[in-house]
Each structure stands twice: as C-alpha cells, then as structure tokens.
Short mmCIF file of N, CA and C in Angstrom, two decimals:
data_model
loop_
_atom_site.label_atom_id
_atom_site.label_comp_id
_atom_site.label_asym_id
_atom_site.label_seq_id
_atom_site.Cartn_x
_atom_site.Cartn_y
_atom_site.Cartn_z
N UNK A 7 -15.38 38.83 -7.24
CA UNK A 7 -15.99 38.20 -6.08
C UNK A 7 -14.97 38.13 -4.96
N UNK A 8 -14.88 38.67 -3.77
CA UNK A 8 -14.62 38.50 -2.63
C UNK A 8 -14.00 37.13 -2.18
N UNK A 9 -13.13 36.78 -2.19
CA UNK A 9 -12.38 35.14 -1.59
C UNK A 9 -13.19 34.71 -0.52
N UNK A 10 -13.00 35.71 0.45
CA UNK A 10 -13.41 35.64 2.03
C UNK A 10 -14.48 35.15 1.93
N UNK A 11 -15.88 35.49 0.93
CA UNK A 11 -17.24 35.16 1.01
C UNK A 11 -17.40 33.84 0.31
N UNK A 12 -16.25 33.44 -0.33
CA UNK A 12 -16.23 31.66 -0.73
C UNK A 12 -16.84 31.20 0.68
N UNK A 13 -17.71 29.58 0.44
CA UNK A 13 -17.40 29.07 1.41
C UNK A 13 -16.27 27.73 1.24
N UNK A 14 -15.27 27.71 2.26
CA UNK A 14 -14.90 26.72 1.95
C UNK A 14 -14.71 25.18 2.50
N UNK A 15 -14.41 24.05 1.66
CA UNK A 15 -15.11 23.01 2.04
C UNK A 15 -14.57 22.25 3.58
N UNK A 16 -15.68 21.53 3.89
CA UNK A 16 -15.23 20.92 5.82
C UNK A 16 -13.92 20.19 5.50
N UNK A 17 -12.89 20.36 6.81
CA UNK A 17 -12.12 19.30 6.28
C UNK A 17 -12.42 18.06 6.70
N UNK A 18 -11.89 16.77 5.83
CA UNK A 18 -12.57 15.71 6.02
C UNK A 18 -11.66 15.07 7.19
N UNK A 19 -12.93 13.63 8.08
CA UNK A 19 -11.99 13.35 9.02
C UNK A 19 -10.45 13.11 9.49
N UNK A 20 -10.17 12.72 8.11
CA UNK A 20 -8.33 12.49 7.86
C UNK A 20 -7.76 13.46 8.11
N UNK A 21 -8.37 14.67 8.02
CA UNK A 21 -7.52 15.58 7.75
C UNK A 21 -7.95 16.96 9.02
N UNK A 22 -8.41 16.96 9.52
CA UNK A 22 -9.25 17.51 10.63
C UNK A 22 -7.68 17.73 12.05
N UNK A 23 -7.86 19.01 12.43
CA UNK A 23 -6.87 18.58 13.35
C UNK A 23 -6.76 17.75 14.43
N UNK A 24 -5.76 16.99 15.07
CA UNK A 24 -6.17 16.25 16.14
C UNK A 24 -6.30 17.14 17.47
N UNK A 25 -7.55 16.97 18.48
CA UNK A 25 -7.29 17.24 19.46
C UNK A 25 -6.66 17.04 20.45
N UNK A 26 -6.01 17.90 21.19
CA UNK A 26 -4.72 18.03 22.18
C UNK A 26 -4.99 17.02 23.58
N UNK A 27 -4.42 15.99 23.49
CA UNK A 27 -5.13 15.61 25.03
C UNK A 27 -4.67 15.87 26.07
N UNK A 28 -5.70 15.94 27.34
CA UNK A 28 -5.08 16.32 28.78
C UNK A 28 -5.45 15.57 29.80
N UNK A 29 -5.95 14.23 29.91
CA UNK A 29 -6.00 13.64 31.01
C UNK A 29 -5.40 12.60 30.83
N UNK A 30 -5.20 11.24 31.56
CA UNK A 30 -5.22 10.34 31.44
C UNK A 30 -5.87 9.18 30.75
N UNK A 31 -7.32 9.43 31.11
CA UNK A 31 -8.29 8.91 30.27
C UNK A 31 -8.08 9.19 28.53
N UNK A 32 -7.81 9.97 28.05
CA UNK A 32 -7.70 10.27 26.84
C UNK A 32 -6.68 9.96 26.55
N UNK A 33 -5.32 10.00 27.24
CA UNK A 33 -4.09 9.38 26.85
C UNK A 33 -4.30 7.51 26.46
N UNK A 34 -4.89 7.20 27.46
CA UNK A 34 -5.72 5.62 26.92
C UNK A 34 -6.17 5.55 25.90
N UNK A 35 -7.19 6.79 25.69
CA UNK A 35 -8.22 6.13 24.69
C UNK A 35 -7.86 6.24 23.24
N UNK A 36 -6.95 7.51 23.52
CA UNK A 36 -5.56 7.51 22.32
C UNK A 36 -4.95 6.34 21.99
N UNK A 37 -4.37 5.45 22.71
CA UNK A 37 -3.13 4.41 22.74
C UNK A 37 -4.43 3.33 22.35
N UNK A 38 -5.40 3.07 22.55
CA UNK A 38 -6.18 2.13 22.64
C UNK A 38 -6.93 2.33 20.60
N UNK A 39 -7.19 3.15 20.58
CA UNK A 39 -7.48 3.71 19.20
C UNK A 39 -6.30 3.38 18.15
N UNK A 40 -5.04 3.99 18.23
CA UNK A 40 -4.25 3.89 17.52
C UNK A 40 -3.76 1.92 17.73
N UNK A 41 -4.37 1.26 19.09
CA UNK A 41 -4.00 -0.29 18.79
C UNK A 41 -4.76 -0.77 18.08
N UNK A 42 -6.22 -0.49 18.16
CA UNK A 42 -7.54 -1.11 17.32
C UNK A 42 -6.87 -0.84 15.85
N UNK A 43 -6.50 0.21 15.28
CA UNK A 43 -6.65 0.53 14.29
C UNK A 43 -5.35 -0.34 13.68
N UNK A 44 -4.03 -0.04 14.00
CA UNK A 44 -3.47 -1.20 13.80
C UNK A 44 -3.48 -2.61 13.28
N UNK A 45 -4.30 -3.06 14.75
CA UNK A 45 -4.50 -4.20 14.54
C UNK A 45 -5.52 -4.65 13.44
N UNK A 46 -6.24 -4.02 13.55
CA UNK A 46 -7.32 -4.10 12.21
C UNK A 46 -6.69 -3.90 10.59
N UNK A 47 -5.95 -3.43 10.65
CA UNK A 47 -4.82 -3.31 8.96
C UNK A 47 -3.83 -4.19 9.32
N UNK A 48 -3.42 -4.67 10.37
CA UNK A 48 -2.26 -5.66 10.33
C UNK A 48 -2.80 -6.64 9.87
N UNK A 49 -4.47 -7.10 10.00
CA UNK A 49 -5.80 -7.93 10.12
C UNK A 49 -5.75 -8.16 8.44
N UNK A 50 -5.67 -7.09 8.05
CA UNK A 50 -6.31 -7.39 6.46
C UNK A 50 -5.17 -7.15 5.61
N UNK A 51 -3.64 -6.58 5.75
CA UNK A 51 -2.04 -6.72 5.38
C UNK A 51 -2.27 -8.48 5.58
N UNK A 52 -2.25 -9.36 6.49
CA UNK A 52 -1.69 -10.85 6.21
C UNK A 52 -3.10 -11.13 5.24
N UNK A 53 -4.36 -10.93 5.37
CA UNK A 53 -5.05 -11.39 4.54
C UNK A 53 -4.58 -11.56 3.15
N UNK A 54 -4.21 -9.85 2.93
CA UNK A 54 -3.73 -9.30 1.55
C UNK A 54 -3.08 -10.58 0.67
N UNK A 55 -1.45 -10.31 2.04
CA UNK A 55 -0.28 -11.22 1.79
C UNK A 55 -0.41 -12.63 1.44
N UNK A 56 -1.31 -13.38 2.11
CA UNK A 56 -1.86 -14.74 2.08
C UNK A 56 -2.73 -15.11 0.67
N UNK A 57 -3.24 -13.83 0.29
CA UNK A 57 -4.35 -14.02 -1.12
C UNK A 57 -3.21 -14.13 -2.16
N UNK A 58 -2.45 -13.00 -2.02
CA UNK A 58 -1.24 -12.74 -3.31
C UNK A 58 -0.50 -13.94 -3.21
N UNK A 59 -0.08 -14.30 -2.26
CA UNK A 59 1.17 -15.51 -2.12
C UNK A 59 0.22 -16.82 -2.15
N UNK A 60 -1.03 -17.05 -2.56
CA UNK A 60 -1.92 -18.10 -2.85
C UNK A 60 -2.26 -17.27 -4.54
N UNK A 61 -1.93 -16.44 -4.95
CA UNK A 61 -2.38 -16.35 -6.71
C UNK A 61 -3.76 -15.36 -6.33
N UNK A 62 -4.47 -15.47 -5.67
CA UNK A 62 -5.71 -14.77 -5.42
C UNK A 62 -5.27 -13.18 -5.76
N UNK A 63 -4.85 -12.72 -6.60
CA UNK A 63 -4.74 -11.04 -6.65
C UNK A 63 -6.23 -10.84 -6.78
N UNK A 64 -6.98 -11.03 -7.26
CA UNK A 64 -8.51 -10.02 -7.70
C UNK A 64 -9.08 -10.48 -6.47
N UNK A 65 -9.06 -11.18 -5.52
CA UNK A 65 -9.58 -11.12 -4.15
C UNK A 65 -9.28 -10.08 -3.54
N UNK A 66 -7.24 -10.18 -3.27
CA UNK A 66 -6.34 -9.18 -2.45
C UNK A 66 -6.89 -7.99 -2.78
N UNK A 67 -7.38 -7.99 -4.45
CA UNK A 67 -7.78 -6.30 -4.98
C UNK A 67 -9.12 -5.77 -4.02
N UNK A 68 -9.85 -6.76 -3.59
CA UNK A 68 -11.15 -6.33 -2.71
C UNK A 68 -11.12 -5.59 -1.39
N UNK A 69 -9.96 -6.05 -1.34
CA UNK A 69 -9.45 -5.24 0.11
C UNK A 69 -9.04 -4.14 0.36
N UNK A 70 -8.36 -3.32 -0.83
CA UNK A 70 -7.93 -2.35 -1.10
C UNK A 70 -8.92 -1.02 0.00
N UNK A 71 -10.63 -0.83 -0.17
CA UNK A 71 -11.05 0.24 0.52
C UNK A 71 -11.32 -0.31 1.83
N UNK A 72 -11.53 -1.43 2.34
CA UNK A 72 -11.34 -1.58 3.73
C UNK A 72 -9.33 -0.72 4.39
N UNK A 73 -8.52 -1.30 3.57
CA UNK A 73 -7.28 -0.89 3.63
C UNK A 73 -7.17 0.51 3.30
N UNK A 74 -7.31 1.24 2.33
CA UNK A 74 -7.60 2.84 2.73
C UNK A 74 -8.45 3.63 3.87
N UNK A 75 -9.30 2.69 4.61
CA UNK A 75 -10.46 3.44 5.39
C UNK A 75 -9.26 3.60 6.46
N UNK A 76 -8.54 2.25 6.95
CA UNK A 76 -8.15 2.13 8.03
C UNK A 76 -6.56 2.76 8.21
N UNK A 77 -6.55 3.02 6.58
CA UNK A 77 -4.62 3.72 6.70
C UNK A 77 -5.16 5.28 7.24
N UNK A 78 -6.51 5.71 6.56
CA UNK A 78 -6.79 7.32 7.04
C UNK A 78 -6.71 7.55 8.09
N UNK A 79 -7.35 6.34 9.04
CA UNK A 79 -7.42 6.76 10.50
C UNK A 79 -6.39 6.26 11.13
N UNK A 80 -5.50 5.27 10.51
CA UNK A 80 -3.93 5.12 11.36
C UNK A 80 -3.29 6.49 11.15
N UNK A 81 -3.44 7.30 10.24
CA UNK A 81 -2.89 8.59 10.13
C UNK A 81 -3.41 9.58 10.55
N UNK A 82 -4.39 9.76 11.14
CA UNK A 82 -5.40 10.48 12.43
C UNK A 82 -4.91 10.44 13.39
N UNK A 83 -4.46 9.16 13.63
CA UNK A 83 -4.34 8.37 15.38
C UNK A 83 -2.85 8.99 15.26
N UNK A 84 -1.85 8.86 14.48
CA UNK A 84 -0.50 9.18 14.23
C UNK A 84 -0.29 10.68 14.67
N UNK A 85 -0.59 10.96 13.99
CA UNK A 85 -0.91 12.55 14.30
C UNK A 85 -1.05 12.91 15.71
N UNK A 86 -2.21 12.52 16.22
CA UNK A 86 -2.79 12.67 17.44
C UNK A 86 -1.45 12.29 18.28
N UNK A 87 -1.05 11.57 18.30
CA UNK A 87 0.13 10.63 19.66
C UNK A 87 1.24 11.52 18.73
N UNK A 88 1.82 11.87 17.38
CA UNK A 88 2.68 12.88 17.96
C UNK A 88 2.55 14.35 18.68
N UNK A 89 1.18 14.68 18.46
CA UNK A 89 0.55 15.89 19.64
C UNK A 89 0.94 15.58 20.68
N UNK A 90 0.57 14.48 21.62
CA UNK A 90 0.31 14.10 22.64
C UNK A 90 1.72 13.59 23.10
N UNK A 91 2.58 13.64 22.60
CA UNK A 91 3.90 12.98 22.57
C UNK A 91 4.87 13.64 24.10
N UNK A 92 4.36 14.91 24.18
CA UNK A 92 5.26 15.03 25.13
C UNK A 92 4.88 14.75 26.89
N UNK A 93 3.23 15.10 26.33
CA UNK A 93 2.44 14.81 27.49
C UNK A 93 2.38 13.47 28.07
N UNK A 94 2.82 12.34 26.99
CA UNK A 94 2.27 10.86 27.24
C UNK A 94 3.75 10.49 28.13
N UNK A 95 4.90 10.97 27.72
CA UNK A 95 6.24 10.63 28.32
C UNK A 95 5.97 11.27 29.18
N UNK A 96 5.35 12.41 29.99
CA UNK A 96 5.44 13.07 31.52
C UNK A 96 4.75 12.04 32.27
N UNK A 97 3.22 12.06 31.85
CA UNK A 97 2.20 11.50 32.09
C UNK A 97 2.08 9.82 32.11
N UNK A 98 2.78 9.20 31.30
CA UNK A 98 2.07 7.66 31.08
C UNK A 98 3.82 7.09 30.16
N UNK A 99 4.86 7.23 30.34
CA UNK A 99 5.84 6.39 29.71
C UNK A 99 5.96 4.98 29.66
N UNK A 100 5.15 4.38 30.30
CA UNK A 100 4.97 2.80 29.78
C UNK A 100 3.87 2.50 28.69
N UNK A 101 3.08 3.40 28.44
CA UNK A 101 1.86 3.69 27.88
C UNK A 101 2.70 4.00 26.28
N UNK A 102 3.33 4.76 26.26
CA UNK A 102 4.37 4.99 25.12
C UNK A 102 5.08 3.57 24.69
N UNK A 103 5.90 3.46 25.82
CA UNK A 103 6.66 2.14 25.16
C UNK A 103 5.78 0.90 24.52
N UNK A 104 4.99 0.30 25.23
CA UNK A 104 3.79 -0.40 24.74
C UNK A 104 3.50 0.30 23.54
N UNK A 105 3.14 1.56 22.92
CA UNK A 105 2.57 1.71 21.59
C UNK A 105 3.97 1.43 20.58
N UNK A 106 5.31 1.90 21.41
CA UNK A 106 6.00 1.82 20.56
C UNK A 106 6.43 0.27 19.70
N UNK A 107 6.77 -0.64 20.72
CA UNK A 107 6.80 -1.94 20.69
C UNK A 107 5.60 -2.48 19.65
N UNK A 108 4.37 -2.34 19.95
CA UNK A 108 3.39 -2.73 18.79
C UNK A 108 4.04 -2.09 17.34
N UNK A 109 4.08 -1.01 17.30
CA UNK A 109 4.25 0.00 16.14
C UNK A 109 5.11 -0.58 15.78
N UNK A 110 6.68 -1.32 16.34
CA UNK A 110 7.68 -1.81 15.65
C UNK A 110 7.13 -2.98 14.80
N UNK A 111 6.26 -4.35 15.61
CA UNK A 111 5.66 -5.14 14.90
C UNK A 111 4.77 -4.69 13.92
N UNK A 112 4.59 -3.80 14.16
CA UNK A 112 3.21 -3.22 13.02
C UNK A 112 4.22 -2.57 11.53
N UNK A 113 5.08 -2.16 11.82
CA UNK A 113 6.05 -2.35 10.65
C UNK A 113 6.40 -3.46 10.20
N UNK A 114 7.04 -4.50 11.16
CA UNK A 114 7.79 -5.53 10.57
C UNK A 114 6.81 -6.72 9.50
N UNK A 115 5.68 -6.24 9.77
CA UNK A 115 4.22 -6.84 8.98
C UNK A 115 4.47 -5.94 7.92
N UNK A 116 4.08 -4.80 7.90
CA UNK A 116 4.23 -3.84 6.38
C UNK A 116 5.34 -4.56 5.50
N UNK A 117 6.66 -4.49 6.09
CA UNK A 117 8.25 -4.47 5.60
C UNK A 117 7.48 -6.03 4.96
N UNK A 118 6.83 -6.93 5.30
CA UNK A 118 6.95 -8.81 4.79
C UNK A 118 5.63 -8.03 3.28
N UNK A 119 4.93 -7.47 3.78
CA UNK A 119 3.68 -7.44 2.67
C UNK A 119 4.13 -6.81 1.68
N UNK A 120 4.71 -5.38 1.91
CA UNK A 120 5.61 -5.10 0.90
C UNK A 120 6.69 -5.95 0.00
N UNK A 121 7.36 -6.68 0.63
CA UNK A 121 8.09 -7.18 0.07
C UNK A 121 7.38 -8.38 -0.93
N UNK A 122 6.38 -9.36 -0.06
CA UNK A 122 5.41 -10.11 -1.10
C UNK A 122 4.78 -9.54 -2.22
N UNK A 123 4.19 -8.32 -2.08
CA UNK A 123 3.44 -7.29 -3.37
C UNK A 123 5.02 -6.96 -4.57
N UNK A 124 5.95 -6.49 -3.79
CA UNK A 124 7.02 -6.26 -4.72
C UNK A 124 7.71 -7.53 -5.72
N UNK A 125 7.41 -9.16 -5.20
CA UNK A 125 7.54 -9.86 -5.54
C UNK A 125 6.57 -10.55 -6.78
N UNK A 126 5.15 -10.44 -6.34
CA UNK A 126 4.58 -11.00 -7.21
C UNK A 126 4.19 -9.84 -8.31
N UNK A 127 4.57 -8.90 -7.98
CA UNK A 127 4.52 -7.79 -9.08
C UNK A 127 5.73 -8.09 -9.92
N UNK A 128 7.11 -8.21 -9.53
CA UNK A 128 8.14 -8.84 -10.59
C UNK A 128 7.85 -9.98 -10.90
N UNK A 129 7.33 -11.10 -10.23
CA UNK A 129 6.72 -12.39 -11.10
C UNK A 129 6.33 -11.98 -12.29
N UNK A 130 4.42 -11.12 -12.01
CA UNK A 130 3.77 -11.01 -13.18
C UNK A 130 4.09 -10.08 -14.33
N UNK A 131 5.34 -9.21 -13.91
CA UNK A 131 5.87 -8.54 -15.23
C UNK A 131 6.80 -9.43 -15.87
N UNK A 132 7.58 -10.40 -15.33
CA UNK A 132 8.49 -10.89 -15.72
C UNK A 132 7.28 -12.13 -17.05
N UNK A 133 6.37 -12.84 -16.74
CA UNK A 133 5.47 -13.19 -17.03
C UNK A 133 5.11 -13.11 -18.53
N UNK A 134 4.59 -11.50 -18.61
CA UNK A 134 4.07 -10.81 -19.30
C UNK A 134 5.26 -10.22 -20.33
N UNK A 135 6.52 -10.23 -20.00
CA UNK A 135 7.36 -9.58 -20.61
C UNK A 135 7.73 -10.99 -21.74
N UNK A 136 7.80 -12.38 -20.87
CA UNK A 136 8.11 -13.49 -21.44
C UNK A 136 7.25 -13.83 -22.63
N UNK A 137 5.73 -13.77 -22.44
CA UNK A 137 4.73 -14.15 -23.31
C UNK A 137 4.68 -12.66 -24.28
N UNK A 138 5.17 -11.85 -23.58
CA UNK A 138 5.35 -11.03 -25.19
C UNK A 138 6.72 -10.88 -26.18
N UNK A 139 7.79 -11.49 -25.96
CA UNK A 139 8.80 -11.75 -26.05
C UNK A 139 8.49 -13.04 -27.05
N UNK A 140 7.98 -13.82 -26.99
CA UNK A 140 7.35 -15.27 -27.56
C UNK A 140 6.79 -15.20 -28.73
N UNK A 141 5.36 -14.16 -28.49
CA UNK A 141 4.68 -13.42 -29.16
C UNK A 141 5.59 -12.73 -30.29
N UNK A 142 6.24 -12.01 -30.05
CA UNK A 142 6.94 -11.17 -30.77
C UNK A 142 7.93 -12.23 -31.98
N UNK A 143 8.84 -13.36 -31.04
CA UNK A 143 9.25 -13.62 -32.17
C UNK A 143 8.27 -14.43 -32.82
N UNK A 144 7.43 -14.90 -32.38
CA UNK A 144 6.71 -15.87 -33.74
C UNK A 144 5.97 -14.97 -34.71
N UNK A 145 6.29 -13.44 -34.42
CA UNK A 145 5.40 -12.53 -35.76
C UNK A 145 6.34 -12.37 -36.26
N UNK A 146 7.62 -12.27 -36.11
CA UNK A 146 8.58 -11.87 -36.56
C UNK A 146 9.32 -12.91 -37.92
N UNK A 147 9.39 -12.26 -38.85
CA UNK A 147 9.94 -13.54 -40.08
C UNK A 147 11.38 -13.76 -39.90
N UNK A 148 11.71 -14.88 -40.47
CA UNK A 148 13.23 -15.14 -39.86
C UNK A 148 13.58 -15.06 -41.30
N UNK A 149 14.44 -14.12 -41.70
CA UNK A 149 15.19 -13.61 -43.22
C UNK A 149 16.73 -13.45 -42.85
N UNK A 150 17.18 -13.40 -43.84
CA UNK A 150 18.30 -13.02 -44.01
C UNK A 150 19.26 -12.05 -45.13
N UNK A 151 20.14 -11.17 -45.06
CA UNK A 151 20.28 -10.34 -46.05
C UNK A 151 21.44 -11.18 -47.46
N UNK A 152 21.78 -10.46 -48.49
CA UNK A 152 22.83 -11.05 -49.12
C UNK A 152 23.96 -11.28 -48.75
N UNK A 153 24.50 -10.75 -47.52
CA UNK A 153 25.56 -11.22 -46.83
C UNK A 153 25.67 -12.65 -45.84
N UNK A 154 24.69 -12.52 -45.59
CA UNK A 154 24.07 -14.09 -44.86
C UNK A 154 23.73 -13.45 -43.73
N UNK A 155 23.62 -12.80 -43.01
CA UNK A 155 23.60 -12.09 -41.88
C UNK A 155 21.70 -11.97 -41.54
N UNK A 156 21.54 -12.44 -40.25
CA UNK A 156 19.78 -11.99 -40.11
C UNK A 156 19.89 -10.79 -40.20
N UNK A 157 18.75 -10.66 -41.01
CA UNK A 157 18.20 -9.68 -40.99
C UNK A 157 17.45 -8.71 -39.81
N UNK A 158 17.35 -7.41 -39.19
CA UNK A 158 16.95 -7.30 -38.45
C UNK A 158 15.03 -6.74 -38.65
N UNK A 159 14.20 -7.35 -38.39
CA UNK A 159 12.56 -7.08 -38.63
C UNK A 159 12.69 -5.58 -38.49
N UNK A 160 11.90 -4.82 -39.02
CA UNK A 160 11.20 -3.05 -39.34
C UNK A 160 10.38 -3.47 -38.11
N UNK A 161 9.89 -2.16 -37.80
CA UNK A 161 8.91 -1.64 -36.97
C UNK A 161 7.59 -2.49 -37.33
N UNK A 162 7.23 -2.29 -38.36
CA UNK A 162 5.48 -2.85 -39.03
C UNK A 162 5.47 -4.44 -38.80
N UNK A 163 6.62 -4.83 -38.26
CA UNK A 163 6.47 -6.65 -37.86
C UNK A 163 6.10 -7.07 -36.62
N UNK A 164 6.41 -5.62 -35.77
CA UNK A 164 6.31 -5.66 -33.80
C UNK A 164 5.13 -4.91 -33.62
N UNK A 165 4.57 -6.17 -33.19
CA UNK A 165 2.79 -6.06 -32.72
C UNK A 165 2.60 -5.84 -31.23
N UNK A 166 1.99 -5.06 -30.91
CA UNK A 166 2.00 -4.72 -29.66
C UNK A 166 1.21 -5.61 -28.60
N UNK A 167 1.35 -6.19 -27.76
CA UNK A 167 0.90 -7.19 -26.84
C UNK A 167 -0.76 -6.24 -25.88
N UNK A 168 -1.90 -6.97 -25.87
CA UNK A 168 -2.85 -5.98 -24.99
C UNK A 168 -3.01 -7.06 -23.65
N UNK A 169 -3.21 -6.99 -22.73
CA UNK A 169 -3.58 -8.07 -21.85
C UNK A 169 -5.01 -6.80 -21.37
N UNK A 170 -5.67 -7.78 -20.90
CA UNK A 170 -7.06 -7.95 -20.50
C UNK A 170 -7.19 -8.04 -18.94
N UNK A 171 -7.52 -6.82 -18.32
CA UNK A 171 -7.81 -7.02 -16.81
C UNK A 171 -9.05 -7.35 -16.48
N UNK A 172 -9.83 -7.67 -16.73
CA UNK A 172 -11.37 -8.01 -17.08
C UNK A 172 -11.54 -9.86 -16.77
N UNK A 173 -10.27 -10.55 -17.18
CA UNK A 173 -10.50 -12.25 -17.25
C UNK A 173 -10.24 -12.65 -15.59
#
C-alpha cells in the first residue's frame, strides 16, 4: 500500500502551527490570550495548592483536566509569541515587557505549587513508609540464634503492605 494514500490524522489544536502575526491588533490579541490563559491556571495552581496544603488531595485530583486543557493552550499561546517575538520588539516593546513581567509571576506561582506538591508527596511517602515499617515489625517474630544474637526474619515473614486509592 502506497504511504502517500494513508490519510493522515488532523493535527490537534495543541499542536497545530501557530499563525504568524502582522498587525497590531493581533499582536494584542496574542498578549491578551496568552494573559487569559495564564491567569486562568495561575486561577486553579493556588486552588490546587490551597486543597493539598488543607489535606484535600482527591479534590486537588479534580482539577487535574481543567489544568491540562489550559497548560495545552498556554503552550499554543507560547509558541505563538515566540513566532511573533521579533515582530512584537519592532512593533509593540512595552507589550513584551508587560507579558514578560506577568510570565515571571506566573512562574514564581508554579516554583510555590511545585514545591507544596513536592512536599506533601514526601509527607505521604514518608507516612506510608512509617505504617509499613510498623506493620512489618509486628509480623516479624522476635528470635534469637544460639549465640544470643537476633536473629535476622527470612523473606516468608515480610508481608507486603497494599494501600487502597479508592477510601
């Protein structure tokens, strides 16, 4: 079969090239797009942060495809303004600085949420490592050999811990 006569599939909006802009108006509606969108994930990043750092993870987890819809099209808009990148500094350089300045805050929000997710993720392993650690020794028999020395437990005494994402 012929490759060429494949059809092959649309690319999806994420991934679609950005168009080149040339007026002014579009240099706006660029800078104005890439702020909405921003602001709308910076919107639901403190939500996130606020659920996790209140215990709420299976809430924070609800957010997750609002938070993918809006990372696709921050990476649309990204794209687009580095297209537009040289045109916007001829054309509109305060228009730049303004996106840039947001964009710095729009990190310094990522850099805190990240760091909260990286945190309560070492909480709940640390957690989980403790209550199986617990677990473990109370299956474990406390013996000793003819030298007096503990004994160290075989394999067939260490029960494997399951936790339940479901409760």
């Amino acid at each position: 079969m012929n490759q060429r006569s494949q059809a092959s599939p649309a690319p999806s909006p994420a991934s679609a090239p950005a168009r080149a802009i040339s007026t002014p108006a579009e240099a706006r509606k660029l800078a104005e797009t890439l702020m909405e969108v921003m602001s709308g994930l910076l919107g639901i990043i403190e939500r996130e942060t606020e659920l996790v750092r209140a215990g709420q993870v299976r809430e924070a987890m609800q957010l997750e495809e609002q938070k993918s819809e809006l990372s696709g099209r921050y990476m649309v808009a990204v794209e687009s303004l580095k297209n537009a990148q040289k045109y916007l500094t001829q054309v509109s350089p305060e228009l730049l600085t303004t996106l840039r300045r947001h964009h710095d805050t729009f990190r310094a929000m990522l850099q805190i949420n990240l760091t909260v997710l990286a945190t309560a993720h070492a909480v709940s392993e640390g957690i989980v490592r403790g209550v199986n650690t617990e677990i473990q020794r109370r299956n474990i028999p406390s013996t000793y050999t003819a030298a007096g020395q503990r004994a160290v437990p075989g394999p067939r005494h260490i029960k494997p811990l399951s936790v339940s994402r479901s409760l």
